[in-house]
Amino acid sequence: MDCKLIFEDEKPMLVAGDKKLPFFAYMTYFTENAHYKDFTQCGYHLYSVCAGFTEMPINSESGFSPFRRGIFSVKGAADYSEFDADIKRLLDADENALIFPRVYLSMPEWWVRENPSEVLPTFADPIGREMLFSDKYKTDCGQLLGQFISHVRQAEYSERIIGYQLSGGNTQEWFHFDHNGSFCANAFPYFCRYVNAKNPGAADGYSVEKFLNGDYMREFSRFANDTVADTIEYFASLCKSQCGGKQIVGTFYGYSLENHTQFRDGGFSMYKLLESKNIDFFSSPFSYTDDRSLEKDLSYMLAEKSVRLHGKAYIVEADIRTHLSDYPEKNRKDIKIKRLYRGSVWFGENNEELTIFQLKRAFAKVITGNGGMWWFDMWGGWYATKRIMDEMRYLRQLADLPFSKALPVGTHAAVMIDETLWERHELYEENIQREFCKSLCASGIVGDIYLMTDFDAIKDKYSLFLFPQPDPPQNIIEYCRKNKIAFLYGEKIKTKDIRAVYAKAVGVPLADEGDIVYESNGFIAVHAVSAGVKTITLPLGYTVKPIMCDNLSVEHNAFTINIDKYDTVILRIVSN
């Protein structure tokens, strides 16, 4: 089915055939445990279903794979039976389903064995896994991708397919399988080619011995990220071409705020992919910081505003753990895992009420921000209670509300993120950008997060720029000084400092210190870290109307509302 992504007042909408719907979806790894009918009855008709070219692990550390067999596991004998059965299971539950498969572009074992010079040995897979910048990987996997899309376009369910989400590497998130740039001797020729392409002859004197000794690691860090972006663009171009340019193409990518200890993981070249004409949307999960505590903000991993600035959509993966979440082996008995998933990150809240608070906070973040998401019911059954599904139905209804004009952008602060920060400062023990986000979320103001490379496009739109780093580009600082634009930078920016500079440069913060406020698209949401009456002050000329809230008292441009601890309320902003 033909499908395109459009924006209506900043709201990402899918136009699929004669239907138009918001980008709110559902998916699971274990389709035998899927709750498709439950979500269909709640108004969801958009889904993703996984397709894997290999049954080799998606996680090089645990050995976990959601696939019982890979489509191309047997050389020359493609087997689409598992994927086709998964599509049938979904369509049996919802004949009106619109589907964008998540395609795992990883090579089968026979290819890995046949191409030892194109692979990286890993401790979980001694025979190795493909290097994500390998020419042969891109060429051969591109051919498999073409075969897969041809099969889908000829299948009886082809009119239910609206596009594809491309995934690869470790955990399907385009991470190198070693979390270190595929650092091995096989990478050396590719690295030298990259260096020479940027500066002809610069790598002519490089030696593999010095390379393996770590002598060129700063250059290698940029190589490790840029080349993954190039690979994604290669596959996106093939996919878009195979679809005749008439279906959506998305990819996992965007971890600029998250993986500071793995800055050679491949996820720090968003600036390149934002220029792509072949990618319609990007995806990454909500941050896992502090195990997504209800005491904090539920923040993004990427520079969301840069994505929209470049005409793309950010569709967040809401893999929200619930009181029903458990380990994968409890949900699929024949699963093969070398090292079991363990740790608090795999568990949600300990009761249903707190689970619902998590879901409401996640939805509020999206409707006041990027505007699209999918609920990732990872092993199946995470949301399987009547009360949770009633909440899902209500949230899906709210997702149909139109966006409207937000508060003037000048009432926000612009937060500038530098994708090269960690390769320049390898010794940082903490993620100063992520720690800054904690300070920001408690400041009672809204920060719009951009990549540093987009400064020129927004430099005259904001009255305050925040740089969570010790050394922002000097030309940018000089521009701010010359034009009397307020700014703040440093390694450890505190909440009180943010509020102080905001009050001087912009005006009264929206909320008191400690309260978490989201605002955009004509909505404002308040997440209560503590119970009690919250006071929100809007700019003059604006007031609110209730949507998802009670106990509201409005007086001109200010309002108060009594909120239970950890609950979230959503209101519509209107002009007086």
Coordinates of C-alpha atoms in Angstrom, one line a residue:
M1 CA 0.0 0.0 0.0
D2 CA 1.2 3.5 -0.8
C3 CA 2.0 5.5 2.3
K4 CA 3.6 8.8 3.0
L5 CA 4.4 10.8 6.2
I6 CA 3.1 14.3 6.5
F7 CA 2.9 16.9 9.2
E8 CA -0.2 18.7 10.3
D9 CA 0.7 21.6 12.6
E10 CA 3.9 19.6 13.5
K11 CA 1.9 16.4 14.1
P12 CA 3.3 13.4 12.2
M13 CA 0.5 11.7 10.3
L14 CA 0.5 8.7 8.0
V15 CA -1.5 8.8 4.8
A16 CA -2.0 5.2 3.8
G17 CA -4.3 4.7 0.9
D18 CA -7.4 6.6 1.7
K19 CA -6.7 6.6 5.5
K20 CA -5.0 9.2 7.6
L21 CA -3.9 8.3 11.1
P22 CA -1.4 9.4 13.8
F23 CA 1.8 7.4 14.3
F24 CA 0.8 5.4 17.3
A25 CA 1.5 1.7 17.1
Y26 CA 2.0 -1.6 18.9
M27 CA 4.5 -4.4 18.5
T28 CA 6.0 -7.4 20.3
Y29 CA 9.0 -9.7 19.8
F30 CA 7.1 -12.8 20.7
T31 CA 4.1 -12.8 18.4
E32 CA 2.6 -15.9 20.0
N33 CA 2.1 -13.8 23.1
A34 CA 0.8 -10.7 21.2
H35 CA -2.3 -8.9 22.4
Y36 CA -3.3 -7.7 19.0
K37 CA -7.0 -8.0 19.6
D38 CA -6.8 -6.0 22.8
F39 CA -5.0 -3.2 21.1
T40 CA -7.3 -3.4 18.0
Q41 CA -10.3 -3.0 20.3
C42 CA -8.6 0.1 21.8
G43 CA -8.4 1.7 18.4
Y44 CA -4.9 0.8 17.4
H45 CA -4.5 -0.3 13.7
L46 CA -0.8 0.4 13.2
Y47 CA 1.7 -2.3 13.9
S48 CA 5.3 -3.4 13.4
V49 CA 6.4 -7.0 13.0
C50 CA 10.0 -8.2 13.1
A51 CA 11.7 -9.9 10.2
G52 CA 15.2 -11.4 10.5
F53 CA 17.6 -12.5 7.9
T54 CA 19.5 -14.6 10.5
E55 CA 18.7 -16.5 13.7
M56 CA 22.1 -15.4 15.1
P57 CA 21.7 -13.3 18.2
I58 CA 20.6 -9.7 18.0
N59 CA 22.5 -9.1 21.3
S60 CA 26.2 -10.1 21.2
E61 CA 26.4 -10.1 25.0
S62 CA 23.3 -12.2 25.9
G63 CA 23.1 -14.3 22.8
F64 CA 19.3 -13.5 22.6
S65 CA 17.4 -13.6 19.4
P66 CA 13.6 -13.2 18.9
F67 CA 13.8 -15.3 15.7
R68 CA 13.5 -19.1 15.7
R69 CA 14.8 -19.2 12.1
G70 CA 16.3 -16.6 9.8
I71 CA 14.8 -16.0 6.4
F72 CA 18.2 -16.6 4.7
S73 CA 19.7 -19.0 7.2
V74 CA 20.1 -21.7 4.5
K75 CA 22.1 -20.5 1.6
G76 CA 20.0 -20.3 -1.6
A77 CA 16.8 -21.4 0.1
A78 CA 14.9 -18.4 1.5
D79 CA 12.3 -19.4 4.1
Y80 CA 9.6 -16.7 4.8
S81 CA 7.4 -19.1 6.7
E82 CA 8.0 -17.5 10.2
F83 CA 7.5 -14.0 9.0
D84 CA 4.4 -14.8 6.9
A85 CA 2.9 -16.7 9.8
D86 CA 3.5 -13.7 12.1
I87 CA 1.7 -11.4 9.6
K88 CA -1.2 -13.9 9.3
R89 CA -1.5 -14.0 13.1
L90 CA -1.8 -10.2 13.2
L91 CA -4.3 -10.0 10.3
D92 CA -6.4 -12.6 11.9
A93 CA -6.8 -10.3 14.8
D94 CA -7.1 -7.1 12.8
E95 CA -7.9 -7.3 9.1
N96 CA -7.4 -3.5 8.8
A97 CA -3.9 -3.6 10.2
L98 CA -1.3 -1.3 8.7
I99 CA 2.2 -2.8 9.1
F100 CA 5.7 -1.5 8.8
P101 CA 8.1 -4.5 9.3
R102 CA 11.2 -4.0 11.4
V103 CA 13.8 -5.7 9.2
Y104 CA 17.0 -6.9 10.9
L105 CA 19.7 -6.5 8.3
S106 CA 22.2 -9.0 9.8
M107 CA 23.9 -11.8 7.9
P108 CA 23.4 -15.5 8.4
E109 CA 26.0 -17.8 9.7
W110 CA 27.0 -19.3 6.3
W111 CA 27.9 -15.8 5.1
V112 CA 30.0 -15.0 8.2
R113 CA 31.9 -18.3 7.7
E114 CA 32.5 -17.5 4.0
N115 CA 33.7 -14.0 4.6
P116 CA 36.3 -14.0 7.4
S117 CA 37.9 -10.8 6.2
E118 CA 34.6 -8.9 6.6
V119 CA 33.7 -9.9 10.1
L120 CA 34.6 -8.9 13.7
P121 CA 35.2 -11.7 16.2
T122 CA 33.0 -11.3 19.3
F123 CA 33.0 -13.2 22.6
A124 CA 29.4 -14.3 22.1
D125 CA 29.9 -15.3 18.5
P126 CA 33.5 -16.7 18.0
I127 CA 33.0 -17.0 14.3
G128 CA 32.3 -13.3 14.2
R129 CA 29.7 -10.9 13.0
E130 CA 29.6 -8.5 10.0
M131 CA 31.5 -5.2 10.3
L132 CA 28.8 -2.6 9.7
F133 CA 31.0 -0.7 7.2
S134 CA 32.0 -3.7 5.2
D135 CA 31.5 -3.3 1.4
K136 CA 30.6 -6.9 0.9
Y137 CA 28.2 -6.8 3.8
K138 CA 26.4 -3.9 2.3
T139 CA 26.3 -5.4 -1.2
D140 CA 25.2 -8.9 -0.2
C141 CA 22.8 -7.8 2.5
G142 CA 21.4 -5.3 0.0
Q143 CA 20.6 -8.1 -2.3
L144 CA 18.8 -10.0 0.5
L145 CA 16.8 -6.9 1.3
G146 CA 15.7 -6.7 -2.3
Q147 CA 14.6 -10.3 -2.3
F148 CA 12.7 -9.7 1.0
I149 CA 10.9 -6.7 -0.3
S150 CA 10.0 -8.5 -3.6
H151 CA 8.5 -11.3 -1.6
V152 CA 6.4 -8.9 0.5
R153 CA 5.2 -7.0 -2.5
Q154 CA 4.0 -10.2 -4.1
A155 CA 2.4 -11.7 -1.0
E156 CA -1.4 -11.7 -0.5
Y157 CA -0.9 -9.3 2.5
S158 CA 1.1 -6.8 0.4
E159 CA -1.7 -4.2 0.6
R160 CA -1.4 -4.1 4.4
I161 CA 2.4 -3.2 4.3
I162 CA 3.0 0.6 4.4
G163 CA 6.8 0.7 4.7
Y164 CA 9.8 -0.6 6.5
Q165 CA 12.0 0.1 9.5
L166 CA 15.6 -0.8 9.0
S167 CA 17.6 -2.2 11.9
G168 CA 21.0 -3.8 12.2
G169 CA 24.0 -4.4 14.4
N170 CA 23.8 -5.1 18.1
T171 CA 20.3 -5.1 19.7
Q172 CA 19.0 -4.0 16.2
E173 CA 20.0 -0.5 17.0
W174 CA 22.9 -0.2 14.6
F175 CA 25.5 -0.6 17.3
H176 CA 28.8 -2.2 16.4
F177 CA 28.8 -5.8 17.8
D178 CA 31.8 -5.0 20.0
H179 CA 30.5 -1.6 21.1
N180 CA 33.8 -0.3 20.0
G181 CA 33.7 0.5 16.3
S182 CA 34.3 -3.1 15.1
F183 CA 37.9 -2.5 16.2
C184 CA 40.0 -5.3 14.7
A185 CA 42.6 -5.8 12.0
N186 CA 39.9 -6.3 9.4
A187 CA 38.8 -2.8 10.0
F188 CA 42.2 -1.2 9.2
P189 CA 41.8 -1.0 5.3
Y190 CA 38.4 0.6 5.7
F191 CA 39.7 3.1 8.2
C192 CA 42.6 4.1 6.0
R193 CA 40.2 4.6 3.1
Y194 CA 38.0 6.8 5.2
V195 CA 41.0 8.9 6.4
N196 CA 42.4 9.3 2.9
A197 CA 38.9 10.3 1.5
K198 CA 38.8 13.2 4.0
N199 CA 42.5 14.1 3.6
P200 CA 44.2 12.5 0.6
G201 CA 47.4 10.7 1.6
A202 CA 46.9 11.2 5.3
A203 CA 46.8 7.5 6.1
D204 CA 49.6 6.4 3.7
G205 CA 52.0 6.0 6.5
Y206 CA 49.7 4.3 9.0
S207 CA 50.5 0.8 10.1
V208 CA 48.1 -1.9 11.3
E209 CA 50.4 -2.4 14.3
K210 CA 50.0 1.2 15.5
F211 CA 46.3 1.0 14.6
L212 CA 45.8 -2.0 16.9
N213 CA 47.8 -0.3 19.5
G214 CA 45.3 2.5 19.6
D215 CA 47.4 5.2 18.0
Y216 CA 44.7 6.6 15.8
M217 CA 41.7 6.3 18.1
R218 CA 40.4 9.8 17.8
E219 CA 40.1 9.5 14.1
F220 CA 38.8 6.0 14.5
S221 CA 36.0 7.2 16.7
R222 CA 34.6 9.5 14.0
F223 CA 35.1 6.7 11.4
A224 CA 33.2 4.3 13.6
N225 CA 30.2 6.6 13.7
D226 CA 30.2 8.2 10.2
T227 CA 30.5 4.8 8.4
V228 CA 27.5 3.4 10.2
A229 CA 25.5 6.4 9.1
D230 CA 26.7 5.8 5.6
T231 CA 25.6 2.1 5.8
I232 CA 22.1 3.1 6.9
E233 CA 21.8 5.6 4.1
Y234 CA 22.9 2.9 1.6
F235 CA 20.2 0.5 2.8
A236 CA 17.6 3.3 3.1
S237 CA 18.3 4.3 -0.5
L238 CA 17.8 0.7 -1.7
C239 CA 14.6 0.3 0.3
K240 CA 13.1 3.5 -1.0
S241 CA 14.0 2.6 -4.5
Q242 CA 12.5 -0.9 -4.2
C243 CA 9.3 0.7 -2.9
G244 CA 9.2 3.1 -5.9
G245 CA 9.4 6.0 -3.4
K246 CA 5.8 5.3 -2.4
Q247 CA 6.2 3.8 1.1
I248 CA 7.8 5.1 4.3
V249 CA 11.3 4.1 5.4
G250 CA 12.6 4.6 8.9
T251 CA 15.6 3.4 10.9
F252 CA 16.8 3.0 14.5
Y253 CA 19.3 5.8 15.1
G254 CA 19.8 8.6 17.6
Y255 CA 21.7 8.0 20.8
S256 CA 23.5 11.4 21.1
L257 CA 22.5 11.9 24.7
E258 CA 22.8 8.3 26.0
N259 CA 25.9 6.1 25.3
H260 CA 28.7 8.3 26.4
T261 CA 30.9 5.3 27.4
Q262 CA 30.3 3.7 24.0
F263 CA 31.0 6.7 21.8
R264 CA 32.4 4.4 19.1
D265 CA 29.2 2.4 19.0
G266 CA 28.0 4.0 15.8
G267 CA 25.2 6.2 17.0
F268 CA 26.9 9.7 17.0
S269 CA 26.5 10.8 13.4
M270 CA 22.9 11.8 13.3
Y271 CA 24.1 15.0 11.6
K272 CA 24.7 13.0 8.4
L273 CA 21.5 11.0 8.3
L274 CA 19.4 14.1 8.8
E275 CA 20.3 15.1 5.3
S276 CA 19.0 11.9 3.8
K277 CA 16.2 12.0 1.3
N278 CA 15.4 8.4 1.9
I279 CA 14.6 8.3 5.6
D280 CA 11.2 9.5 6.8
F281 CA 11.5 8.7 10.5
F282 CA 14.0 7.8 13.2
S283 CA 13.5 5.7 16.3
S284 CA 15.2 5.1 19.6
P285 CA 13.8 4.2 23.1
F286 CA 13.1 6.5 26.0
S287 CA 16.3 6.9 28.1
Y288 CA 17.0 4.2 30.6
T289 CA 18.5 6.6 33.0
D290 CA 17.7 5.8 36.6
D291 CA 15.6 2.9 35.4
R292 CA 13.0 5.4 34.3
S293 CA 12.2 6.4 37.8
L294 CA 8.9 8.3 38.3
E295 CA 10.9 10.7 40.3
K296 CA 12.5 12.0 37.1
D297 CA 11.8 13.1 33.6
L298 CA 11.3 10.5 30.9
S299 CA 13.7 11.9 28.4
Y300 CA 14.7 11.1 24.8
M301 CA 18.1 9.8 23.7
L302 CA 18.4 12.1 20.7
A303 CA 18.1 15.7 19.6
E304 CA 14.5 15.6 18.8
K305 CA 14.1 19.1 17.6
S306 CA 16.9 18.7 15.0
V307 CA 15.0 15.7 13.6
R308 CA 11.9 17.8 13.0
L309 CA 14.0 20.8 11.8
H310 CA 15.1 18.6 8.9
G311 CA 11.7 17.4 8.0
K312 CA 11.8 14.0 9.7
A313 CA 9.7 12.4 12.4
Y314 CA 10.9 10.9 15.6
I315 CA 8.9 7.9 16.6
V316 CA 9.9 6.9 20.1
E317 CA 10.0 3.2 21.1
A318 CA 8.0 3.0 24.4
D319 CA 9.3 -0.2 25.8
I320 CA 7.8 0.8 29.1
R321 CA 8.3 -2.0 31.7
T322 CA 5.2 -2.8 33.8
H323 CA 4.3 -4.7 36.9
L324 CA 3.8 -7.7 34.6
S325 CA 7.2 -7.6 32.9
D326 CA 9.4 -10.6 33.3
Y327 CA 12.5 -12.2 31.8
P328 CA 12.2 -13.6 28.2
E329 CA 12.8 -17.2 29.2
K330 CA 9.6 -17.0 31.3
N331 CA 7.6 -16.2 28.2
R332 CA 9.1 -18.5 25.5
K333 CA 10.3 -21.8 26.9
D334 CA 12.5 -22.9 23.9
I335 CA 14.4 -19.7 23.7
K336 CA 18.2 -19.9 23.5
I337 CA 20.1 -17.4 25.6
K338 CA 23.8 -17.7 26.5
R339 CA 23.7 -15.1 29.3
L340 CA 20.4 -14.4 30.9
Y341 CA 18.8 -11.0 30.9
R342 CA 19.0 -9.8 34.5
G343 CA 18.9 -6.5 36.4
S344 CA 16.4 -3.9 37.5
V345 CA 16.2 -2.4 34.0
W346 CA 14.0 -5.3 33.0
F347 CA 11.3 -4.7 35.6
G348 CA 8.7 -2.0 35.9
E349 CA 6.7 -0.7 38.8
N350 CA 5.5 -3.1 41.5
N351 CA 1.7 -2.4 41.0
E352 CA -0.8 -1.5 38.4
E353 CA -1.4 2.0 39.5
L354 CA 2.3 3.0 39.2
T355 CA 2.4 1.2 35.8
I356 CA -0.4 3.5 34.6
F357 CA 1.4 6.5 35.9
Q358 CA 4.4 5.4 33.7
L359 CA 2.2 5.1 30.7
K360 CA 0.6 8.5 31.2
R361 CA 3.9 10.2 31.6
A362 CA 5.2 8.5 28.4
F363 CA 2.2 9.6 26.4
A364 CA 2.4 13.2 27.8
K365 CA 6.0 13.4 26.7
V366 CA 5.1 12.4 23.2
I367 CA 2.0 14.5 22.7
T368 CA 3.9 17.6 23.9
G369 CA 6.9 16.7 21.8
N370 CA 7.7 14.5 18.9
G371 CA 4.1 13.3 18.4
G372 CA 4.6 9.6 17.6
M373 CA 5.3 6.3 19.4
W374 CA 4.8 2.6 19.6
W375 CA 4.1 0.6 22.6
F376 CA 6.8 -2.2 22.7
D377 CA 5.2 -5.1 24.5
M378 CA 8.6 -6.9 24.3
W379 CA 7.8 -10.5 25.4
G380 CA 4.0 -10.1 25.2
G381 CA 1.5 -9.6 28.0
W382 CA 3.1 -6.5 29.6
Y383 CA -0.1 -4.6 29.3
A384 CA -2.6 -7.4 29.8
T385 CA -5.0 -6.1 32.4
K386 CA -8.4 -4.5 31.8
R387 CA -7.4 -1.3 33.6
I388 CA -4.3 -0.9 31.6
M389 CA -6.1 -1.5 28.3
D390 CA -8.8 1.0 29.4
E391 CA -6.0 3.5 29.8
M392 CA -4.6 2.5 26.4
R393 CA -8.0 3.2 24.8
Y394 CA -8.2 6.6 26.4
L395 CA -4.6 7.5 25.3
R396 CA -5.3 6.4 21.8
Q397 CA -8.4 8.7 21.7
L398 CA -6.2 11.6 22.9
A399 CA -3.7 10.8 20.1
D400 CA -6.4 11.9 17.6
L401 CA -6.5 15.4 19.0
P402 CA -5.2 17.9 16.6
F403 CA -2.0 19.8 17.4
S404 CA -2.2 23.6 17.5
K405 CA 0.1 26.5 17.9
A406 CA 2.5 26.2 20.8
L407 CA 3.7 28.9 23.1
P408 CA 6.2 31.2 21.3
V409 CA 9.5 29.3 20.7
G410 CA 11.3 32.1 22.5
T411 CA 9.7 30.9 25.8
H412 CA 11.8 27.8 25.6
A413 CA 15.6 27.4 26.0
A414 CA 17.6 25.9 23.2
V415 CA 19.9 23.0 24.3
M416 CA 22.8 22.3 22.0
I417 CA 24.2 18.8 21.9
D418 CA 27.7 18.1 20.5
E419 CA 28.1 14.6 18.9
T420 CA 31.9 14.9 19.0
L421 CA 32.1 15.6 22.7
W422 CA 33.1 12.2 23.9
E423 CA 35.7 11.5 21.2
R424 CA 37.4 14.7 22.4
H425 CA 37.0 14.0 26.1
E426 CA 37.4 10.3 26.5
L427 CA 38.2 10.4 30.2
Y428 CA 34.8 11.6 31.5
E429 CA 33.3 9.1 33.9
E430 CA 29.8 10.4 33.9
N431 CA 27.5 11.5 31.0
I432 CA 27.5 15.2 31.6
Q433 CA 24.8 15.7 28.9
R434 CA 22.5 13.2 30.5
E435 CA 23.2 14.7 34.0
F436 CA 22.3 18.1 32.5
C437 CA 19.0 16.7 31.3
K438 CA 18.2 15.8 35.0
S439 CA 18.9 19.4 36.0
L440 CA 16.8 20.7 33.1
C441 CA 13.8 18.5 33.8
A442 CA 13.6 19.8 37.4
S443 CA 14.0 23.5 36.4
G444 CA 10.3 24.1 35.5
I445 CA 11.2 25.3 32.0
V446 CA 11.1 23.6 28.6
G447 CA 14.4 22.9 26.7
D448 CA 14.3 22.2 22.9
I449 CA 17.2 19.9 22.1
Y450 CA 19.2 20.3 18.9
L451 CA 22.5 19.1 17.5
M452 CA 25.3 21.7 17.6
T453 CA 25.5 21.5 13.8
D454 CA 22.0 23.1 13.5
F455 CA 22.9 26.3 15.5
D456 CA 22.9 28.5 12.4
A457 CA 19.4 27.5 11.5
I458 CA 18.0 28.5 14.9
K459 CA 20.4 31.1 16.3
D460 CA 17.9 33.9 16.0
K461 CA 14.8 32.1 17.4
Y462 CA 15.8 31.7 21.0
S463 CA 16.7 34.1 23.8
L464 CA 18.7 31.5 25.8
F465 CA 21.1 28.8 24.7
L466 CA 22.4 26.0 27.0
F467 CA 25.5 24.1 26.2
P468 CA 26.1 21.0 28.5
Q469 CA 29.8 20.8 27.9
P470 CA 33.0 22.5 28.9
D471 CA 34.1 23.8 25.5
P472 CA 31.3 24.9 23.1
P473 CA 32.5 26.2 19.7
Q474 CA 34.1 29.6 20.2
N475 CA 32.4 31.1 17.2
I476 CA 29.0 30.2 18.6
I477 CA 29.8 31.7 22.0
E478 CA 31.1 34.9 20.2
Y479 CA 27.9 35.1 18.2
C480 CA 25.8 34.9 21.4
R481 CA 27.9 37.6 23.0
K482 CA 27.8 39.9 20.0
N483 CA 24.1 39.6 19.7
K484 CA 23.4 39.8 23.4
I485 CA 21.8 36.3 23.5
A486 CA 22.0 34.7 26.9
F487 CA 23.9 31.4 27.2
L488 CA 25.2 29.0 29.9
Y489 CA 27.8 26.3 29.5
G490 CA 29.7 23.9 31.7
E491 CA 30.2 20.3 32.8
K492 CA 27.8 20.4 35.7
I493 CA 25.0 22.9 35.1
K494 CA 22.7 23.0 38.1
T495 CA 18.9 23.5 38.2
K496 CA 19.2 26.7 40.1
D497 CA 21.6 28.1 37.5
I498 CA 19.2 27.3 34.7
R499 CA 16.3 28.9 36.5
A500 CA 18.4 32.0 37.2
V501 CA 19.6 32.6 33.7
Y502 CA 16.1 31.8 32.3
A503 CA 14.4 34.4 34.6
K504 CA 16.9 37.0 33.5
A505 CA 16.8 36.3 29.8
V506 CA 13.2 35.1 29.2
G507 CA 10.9 35.5 32.2
V508 CA 9.1 33.6 34.9
P509 CA 9.7 29.8 34.6
L510 CA 6.5 27.8 33.7
A511 CA 6.7 25.8 36.9
D512 CA 8.3 25.7 40.4
E513 CA 11.6 24.0 40.8
G514 CA 11.2 20.2 41.1
D515 CA 8.1 19.9 39.0
I516 CA 8.4 18.4 35.5
V517 CA 6.6 20.3 32.8
Y518 CA 6.2 19.4 29.1
E519 CA 4.9 21.9 26.6
S520 CA 4.4 22.1 22.8
N521 CA 1.9 21.4 20.1
G522 CA -0.8 23.4 22.0
F523 CA -0.6 21.1 25.0
I524 CA 1.0 21.4 28.4
A525 CA 1.6 18.5 30.8
V526 CA 2.7 18.4 34.4
H527 CA 4.3 15.3 36.0
A528 CA 4.2 15.4 39.8
V529 CA 7.3 14.2 41.6
S530 CA 5.5 15.0 44.8
A531 CA 1.8 15.2 45.7
G532 CA 0.1 18.6 46.1
V533 CA -1.0 21.7 44.4
K534 CA 1.1 22.8 41.4
T535 CA 1.2 26.3 40.0
I536 CA 1.9 26.9 36.3
T537 CA 2.4 30.4 34.9
L538 CA 2.0 30.9 31.2
P539 CA 3.1 34.0 29.2
L540 CA 0.5 36.7 29.2
G541 CA -2.3 36.1 26.6
Y542 CA -2.5 32.3 27.2
T543 CA -4.6 30.1 29.4
V544 CA -5.6 26.4 29.5
K545 CA -8.5 24.0 29.2
P546 CA -8.6 20.6 30.9
I547 CA -8.1 17.4 28.9
M548 CA -6.6 14.7 31.2
C549 CA -7.0 16.3 34.6
D550 CA -9.3 17.2 37.5
N551 CA -9.2 19.9 40.3
L552 CA -8.2 22.7 38.0
S553 CA -8.3 26.3 38.9
V554 CA -7.5 29.0 36.3
E555 CA -6.9 32.7 36.8
H556 CA -5.8 34.6 33.7
N557 CA -2.5 33.2 32.5
A558 CA -1.8 31.1 35.7
F559 CA -3.5 27.9 36.9
T560 CA -3.2 25.6 39.9
I561 CA -4.0 21.9 40.0
N562 CA -3.8 19.3 42.7
I563 CA -2.0 16.2 41.5
D564 CA -1.3 12.8 43.2
K565 CA 2.3 11.8 43.5
Y566 CA 3.7 10.4 40.2
D567 CA 0.5 11.2 38.3
T568 CA 0.6 13.3 35.1
V569 CA -2.0 15.7 33.8
I570 CA -2.5 17.2 30.3
L571 CA -4.2 20.4 29.4
R572 CA -4.8 22.3 26.1
I573 CA -3.2 25.8 25.8
V574 CA -5.5 28.4 24.3
S575 CA -5.1 32.1 23.6
N576 CA -7.1 34.6 25.7

